Amino acid sequence: MAATGLPDCTPLPSPGPAMSTTATRRWFGDRFSELHPQLQHLHSHGGRLLGEVTITYGHGLAGVLGRRLAKKMRFPGPGAHRLEVTIAHQDAALLWSRSFDGQAPLTSHFAPVGCLAEGGHWVESTGPLRLLLTVDVIDGGWFWRCLGIRL
C-alpha cells in the first residue's frame, strides 16, 4: 500500500507558544532539525494537511495483506483520493485524525517507545489494530516504515 501526493500544510490556530517538548520532538531528539521546516512547524504547533493522494496496493500476498490492513484502517480503494489529516499533540502522544474523500474521520493515537537515536519506534493504535512503526528521515521527509502488526 502506498500513497503519493504533496498535500498542503495548514497550521491550526495555536493557543499559545509552541510546545517545545512534544513527544515527536523528544523522540527525534537532535535529528528533529533534519526534518523539513514545514514538518518541524507541524510537529511543534499541530496543523492540518490537505491534498490529493494516489493509493496503490501491491500484488500477491503483500497486496492481499495490504488491502486487508487498509480496510481495517478505512483507507479507500486504489486511485486518486482527497485526504485531510489533522495532527495534534498530547504530552506523551501524537494524534492523527484522517479522512478520505470527506468521509467520517478516523483517529489514530501514536505513542513513542524510546527514541530514534536508540532504535525506538512508535505504536499506532487505531481501534483494535496496533502498528509498530519507525521513521526514516530522507531529504527532510518523514517516511513511516512498518516493523510489525498486532491485532
mmCIF file of C-alpha atoms in Angstrom:
data_model
loop_
_atom_site.group_PDB
_atom_site.id
_atom_site.type_symbol
_atom_site.label_atom_id
_atom_site.label_comp_id
_atom_site.label_asym_id
_atom_site.label_seq_id
_atom_site.Cartn_x
_atom_site.Cartn_y
_atom_site.Cartn_z
ATOM 1 C CA MET A 1 0.000 0.000 0.000
ATOM 2 C CA ALA A 2 1.392 3.368 -0.958
ATOM 3 C CA ALA A 3 0.057 6.898 -1.053
ATOM 4 C CA THR A 4 1.696 9.595 -3.105
ATOM 5 C CA GLY A 5 0.946 13.281 -3.381
ATOM 6 C CA LEU A 6 2.011 16.603 -1.979
ATOM 7 C CA PRO A 7 -0.609 17.892 0.456
ATOM 8 C CA ASP A 8 -0.835 21.500 1.576
ATOM 9 C CA CYS A 9 0.088 22.200 5.185
ATOM 10 C CA THR A 10 -2.321 24.446 7.069
ATOM 11 C CA PRO A 11 -1.294 25.332 10.626
ATOM 12 C CA LEU A 12 -4.010 25.165 13.265
ATOM 13 C CA PRO A 13 -4.512 28.203 15.468
ATOM 14 C CA SER A 14 -2.113 27.911 18.359
ATOM 15 C CA PRO A 15 -3.473 28.637 21.846
ATOM 16 C CA GLY A 16 -0.040 29.714 22.996
ATOM 17 C CA PRO A 17 3.645 29.259 22.290
ATOM 18 C CA ALA A 18 4.890 26.145 20.559
ATOM 19 C CA MET A 19 5.096 23.017 22.629
ATOM 20 C CA SER A 20 8.874 22.819 22.512
ATOM 21 C CA THR A 21 8.851 19.384 24.103
ATOM 22 C CA THR A 22 6.224 17.497 22.110
ATOM 23 C CA ALA A 23 6.509 13.717 22.125
ATOM 24 C CA THR A 24 7.611 13.982 18.496
ATOM 25 C CA ARG A 25 10.449 16.382 19.239
ATOM 26 C CA ARG A 26 11.614 14.270 22.175
ATOM 27 C CA TRP A 27 11.521 11.057 20.087
ATOM 28 C CA PHE A 28 13.552 12.578 17.228
ATOM 29 C CA GLY A 29 16.000 14.325 19.552
ATOM 30 C CA ASP A 30 18.808 16.091 17.665
ATOM 31 C CA ARG A 31 17.533 14.628 14.383
ATOM 32 C CA PHE A 32 14.360 16.753 14.580
ATOM 33 C CA SER A 33 16.324 19.520 12.830
ATOM 34 C CA GLU A 34 16.797 17.195 9.812
ATOM 35 C CA LEU A 35 13.062 17.387 9.055
ATOM 36 C CA HIS A 36 11.818 19.921 6.512
ATOM 37 C CA PRO A 37 10.923 23.233 8.236
ATOM 38 C CA GLN A 38 7.199 22.701 7.484
ATOM 39 C CA LEU A 39 7.322 19.305 9.207
ATOM 40 C CA GLN A 40 9.135 20.866 12.160
ATOM 41 C CA HIS A 41 6.399 23.503 12.410
ATOM 42 C CA LEU A 42 3.626 20.918 12.088
ATOM 43 C CA HIS A 43 5.152 18.814 14.857
ATOM 44 C CA SER A 44 5.697 21.806 17.130
ATOM 45 C CA HIS A 45 2.305 23.505 16.691
ATOM 46 C CA GLY A 46 -0.060 20.928 15.161
ATOM 47 C CA GLY A 47 -1.843 21.537 11.902
ATOM 48 C CA ARG A 48 -3.826 20.146 9.038
ATOM 49 C CA LEU A 49 -2.680 18.551 5.792
ATOM 50 C CA LEU A 50 -4.988 18.679 2.777
ATOM 51 C CA GLY A 51 -4.451 17.336 -0.693
ATOM 52 C CA GLU A 52 -4.839 14.696 -3.335
ATOM 53 C CA VAL A 53 -3.125 11.347 -2.870
ATOM 54 C CA THR A 54 -2.967 8.305 -5.106
ATOM 55 C CA ILE A 55 -3.332 4.969 -3.344
ATOM 56 C CA THR A 56 -1.921 1.772 -4.815
ATOM 57 C CA TYR A 57 -1.751 -1.762 -3.458
ATOM 58 C CA GLY A 58 0.848 -4.420 -4.159
ATOM 59 C CA HIS A 59 0.369 -7.779 -5.801
ATOM 60 C CA GLY A 60 0.423 -11.300 -4.411
ATOM 61 C CA LEU A 61 0.406 -11.947 -0.679
ATOM 62 C CA ALA A 62 1.684 -8.444 0.138
ATOM 63 C CA GLY A 63 -1.228 -6.951 -1.806
ATOM 64 C CA VAL A 64 -3.774 -9.160 -0.053
ATOM 65 C CA LEU A 65 -2.383 -8.234 3.369
ATOM 66 C CA GLY A 66 -2.140 -4.558 2.433
ATOM 67 C CA ARG A 67 -5.763 -4.415 1.286
ATOM 68 C CA ARG A 68 -6.952 -6.138 4.482
ATOM 69 C CA LEU A 69 -4.939 -3.780 6.653
ATOM 70 C CA ALA A 70 -6.188 -0.787 4.662
ATOM 71 C CA LYS A 71 -9.795 -1.911 5.103
ATOM 72 C CA LYS A 72 -9.360 -2.072 8.901
ATOM 73 C CA MET A 73 -7.982 1.469 8.809
ATOM 74 C CA ARG A 74 -10.783 2.659 6.473
ATOM 75 C CA PHE A 75 -8.467 3.501 3.591
ATOM 76 C CA PRO A 76 -10.217 3.735 0.217
ATOM 77 C CA GLY A 77 -9.538 1.561 -2.801
ATOM 78 C CA PRO A 78 -6.847 2.267 -5.373
ATOM 79 C CA GLY A 79 -6.877 5.582 -7.199
ATOM 80 C CA ALA A 80 -6.885 9.310 -6.534
ATOM 81 C CA HIS A 81 -8.481 10.498 -3.296
ATOM 82 C CA ARG A 82 -8.743 13.701 -1.291
ATOM 83 C CA LEU A 83 -7.002 13.332 2.067
ATOM 84 C CA GLU A 84 -7.335 15.522 5.138
ATOM 85 C CA VAL A 85 -5.178 14.831 8.202
ATOM 86 C CA THR A 86 -5.338 16.908 11.386
ATOM 87 C CA ILE A 87 -2.305 16.467 13.620
ATOM 88 C CA ALA A 88 -2.371 17.339 17.311
ATOM 89 C CA HIS A 89 -0.072 16.701 20.242
ATOM 90 C CA GLN A 90 -0.520 15.464 23.762
ATOM 91 C CA ASP A 91 2.335 15.396 26.243
ATOM 92 C CA ALA A 92 3.109 11.729 25.559
ATOM 93 C CA ALA A 93 1.468 11.103 22.181
ATOM 94 C CA LEU A 94 0.768 12.259 18.671
ATOM 95 C CA LEU A 95 -2.841 12.228 17.387
ATOM 96 C CA TRP A 96 -3.842 11.978 13.738
ATOM 97 C CA SER A 97 -7.421 12.375 12.580
ATOM 98 C CA ARG A 98 -7.618 11.427 8.899
ATOM 99 C CA SER A 99 -10.428 11.472 6.403
ATOM 100 C CA PHE A 100 -10.535 10.337 2.792
ATOM 101 C CA ASP A 101 -12.973 11.943 0.349
ATOM 102 C CA GLY A 102 -14.930 13.723 3.086
ATOM 103 C CA GLN A 103 -15.832 10.543 4.978
ATOM 104 C CA ALA A 104 -16.047 10.476 8.776
ATOM 105 C CA PRO A 105 -12.563 10.917 10.259
ATOM 106 C CA LEU A 106 -10.673 8.080 11.905
ATOM 107 C CA THR A 107 -8.334 8.985 14.762
ATOM 108 C CA SER A 108 -5.049 7.203 15.412
ATOM 109 C CA HIS A 109 -3.018 7.518 18.613
ATOM 110 C CA PHE A 110 0.770 7.335 18.187
ATOM 111 C CA ALA A 111 2.770 6.559 21.341
ATOM 112 C CA PRO A 112 6.566 6.796 21.202
ATOM 113 C CA VAL A 113 8.695 3.969 22.572
ATOM 114 C CA GLY A 114 12.266 5.008 23.331
ATOM 115 C CA CYS A 115 13.814 7.468 20.907
ATOM 116 C CA LEU A 116 15.161 7.435 17.364
ATOM 117 C CA ALA A 117 18.824 7.506 18.441
ATOM 118 C CA GLU A 118 18.310 4.298 20.444
ATOM 119 C CA GLY A 119 16.372 2.437 17.746
ATOM 120 C CA GLY A 120 12.998 3.410 19.213
ATOM 121 C CA HIS A 121 9.673 3.166 17.445
ATOM 122 C CA TRP A 122 6.053 4.333 17.565
ATOM 123 C CA VAL A 123 2.942 2.303 18.325
ATOM 124 C CA GLU A 124 -0.010 3.458 16.230
ATOM 125 C CA SER A 125 -3.335 2.442 17.775
ATOM 126 C CA THR A 126 -6.417 2.595 15.581
ATOM 127 C CA GLY A 127 -9.264 0.640 17.132
ATOM 128 C CA PRO A 128 -8.017 -2.889 17.893
ATOM 129 C CA LEU A 129 -5.160 -2.576 15.386
ATOM 130 C CA ARG A 130 -1.596 -1.818 16.549
ATOM 131 C CA LEU A 131 1.189 -0.944 14.135
ATOM 132 C CA LEU A 132 4.819 -0.788 15.257
ATOM 133 C CA LEU A 133 6.452 1.909 13.150
ATOM 134 C CA THR A 134 9.770 3.623 12.807
ATOM 135 C CA VAL A 135 10.623 6.721 10.820
ATOM 136 C CA ASP A 136 13.210 7.155 8.106
ATOM 137 C CA VAL A 137 14.232 10.774 7.503
ATOM 138 C CA ILE A 138 15.156 11.152 3.840
ATOM 139 C CA ASP A 139 15.888 14.572 2.307
ATOM 140 C CA GLY A 140 13.877 16.294 5.057
ATOM 141 C CA GLY A 141 10.897 13.975 4.565
ATOM 142 C CA TRP A 142 9.229 11.762 7.174
ATOM 143 C CA PHE A 143 8.719 8.200 5.949
ATOM 144 C CA TRP A 144 6.915 5.684 8.172
ATOM 145 C CA ARG A 145 8.277 2.135 7.985
ATOM 146 C CA CYS A 146 6.250 -0.720 9.452
ATOM 147 C CA LEU A 147 8.108 -3.003 11.872
ATOM 148 C CA GLY A 148 5.152 -5.148 12.909
ATOM 149 C CA ILE A 149 1.378 -5.508 13.183
ATOM 150 C CA ARG A 150 -0.720 -6.621 16.155
ATOM 151 C CA LEU A 151 -4.449 -7.236 16.221
#
